[in-house]
Protein backbone atom coordinates (compact mmCIF):
# COMPACT_ATOMS: atom_id res chain seq x y z
CA ARG A 1 2.50 -1.34 22.00
CA LEU A 2 -0.68 -0.29 20.16
CA SER A 3 -0.73 -0.36 16.38
CA SER A 4 -1.31 2.65 14.11
CA VAL A 5 -4.42 0.93 12.76
CA TYR A 6 -5.94 0.52 16.23
CA LEU A 7 -5.08 4.07 17.31
CA SER A 8 -6.52 5.58 14.12
CA ASN A 9 -9.94 4.05 14.84
CA THR A 10 -10.15 3.21 11.12
CA ASN A 11 -12.52 0.37 10.30
CA HIS A 12 -12.83 -1.59 7.07
CA GLU A 13 -15.57 -4.11 6.34
CA GLU A 14 -14.23 -7.62 5.81
CA ASN A 15 -15.61 -7.92 2.26
CA GLN A 16 -15.01 -4.29 1.28
CA PRO A 17 -13.23 -3.87 -2.08
CA ALA A 18 -9.63 -2.67 -1.75
CA HIS A 19 -9.37 1.12 -1.95
CA LEU A 20 -5.70 1.01 -2.92
CA THR A 21 -4.71 -0.36 -6.31
CA LEU A 22 -1.79 -0.12 -8.73
CA LYS A 23 -1.83 1.48 -12.17
CA ASP A 24 0.78 -1.07 -13.28
CA ALA A 25 1.44 -4.12 -11.07
CA SER A 26 4.96 -4.55 -12.51
CA VAL A 27 6.22 -1.11 -11.42
CA PRO A 28 6.79 -1.83 -7.69
CA VAL A 29 9.36 -4.55 -8.45
CA ARG A 30 10.61 -3.51 -11.89
CA VAL A 31 11.17 0.17 -10.99
CA ASN A 32 10.65 1.00 -7.30
CA LEU A 33 12.40 -2.05 -5.83
CA ALA A 34 15.19 -2.10 -8.43
CA LYS A 35 15.92 1.63 -8.44
CA TYR A 36 14.77 2.88 -5.01
CA ALA A 37 14.99 -0.27 -2.82
CA GLY A 38 11.19 -0.53 -2.49
CA PRO A 39 10.16 2.59 -0.56
CA GLU A 40 6.57 1.31 -0.30
CA ALA A 41 7.64 -1.14 2.39
CA ARG A 42 9.06 1.71 4.49
CA PHE A 43 6.92 4.81 4.04
CA CYS A 44 3.59 3.48 5.30
CA PRO A 45 3.05 3.93 9.07
CA ALA A 46 0.57 1.03 9.12
CA GLY A 47 2.60 -1.50 7.09
CA VAL A 48 0.12 -1.65 4.21
CA TYR A 49 2.75 -2.47 1.55
CA GLU A 50 4.92 -5.60 1.72
CA PHE A 51 7.36 -7.04 -0.77
CA GLY A 52 7.57 -10.81 -0.88
CA THR A 53 7.41 -13.91 -3.02
CA LYS A 54 4.07 -14.47 -4.76
CA ALA A 55 2.44 -17.86 -5.41
CA ASP A 56 4.06 -18.00 -8.87
CA GLY A 57 7.53 -17.66 -7.28
CA ARG A 58 8.16 -14.10 -8.46
CA GLU A 59 8.77 -11.13 -6.18
CA GLY A 60 5.81 -8.79 -5.87
CA LEU A 61 4.09 -6.15 -3.78
CA THR A 62 1.19 -7.10 -1.53
CA ILE A 63 -1.22 -4.35 -0.51
CA ASN A 64 -2.86 -4.98 2.86
CA ALA A 65 -5.54 -2.32 2.35
CA GLN A 66 -7.42 -3.43 5.47
CA ASN A 67 -4.55 -1.95 7.54
CA CYS A 68 -4.73 1.46 5.85
CA VAL A 69 -5.18 4.44 8.19
CA HIS A 70 -6.02 6.78 5.28
CA CYS A 71 -2.99 9.02 5.80
CA LYS A 72 -2.28 9.13 2.02
CA THR A 73 1.49 9.08 2.58
CA TRP A 74 1.81 7.15 -0.70
CA ASP A 75 0.57 10.26 -2.54
CA ILE A 76 3.75 12.08 -1.52
CA LYS A 77 6.27 9.24 -1.18
CA ASP A 78 5.59 6.92 -4.15
CA PRO A 79 8.34 7.90 -6.63
CA THR A 80 6.40 6.61 -9.64
CA GLN A 81 2.91 7.72 -8.52
CA ASN A 82 1.73 4.20 -9.33
CA ILE A 83 -0.63 3.77 -6.34
CA VAL A 84 -4.27 4.74 -6.94
CA TRP A 85 -6.72 5.69 -4.18
CA VAL A 86 -10.38 4.77 -4.71
CA THR A 87 -12.69 6.36 -2.13
CA PRO A 88 -13.79 3.62 0.28
CA GLU A 89 -17.48 2.84 0.41
């Protein structure tokens, strides 16, 4: 099975700055995970957002921006509008 990233023909440079950031890094766990069961982990067709345990032992959201297919689903689906898009270079 081919991945969404491969089929989209989207390419990111290895050292390219992430084009997806968070306004407030605490919101995904404190609000979205607690209240909405973490929709970020489900709405992205390319699996960009993953909840898991961080190095400090706390739960957090990891953004795998290199997998992004630039569909901007987060703009519609993020209940707190906490994800910020920065135009890729």
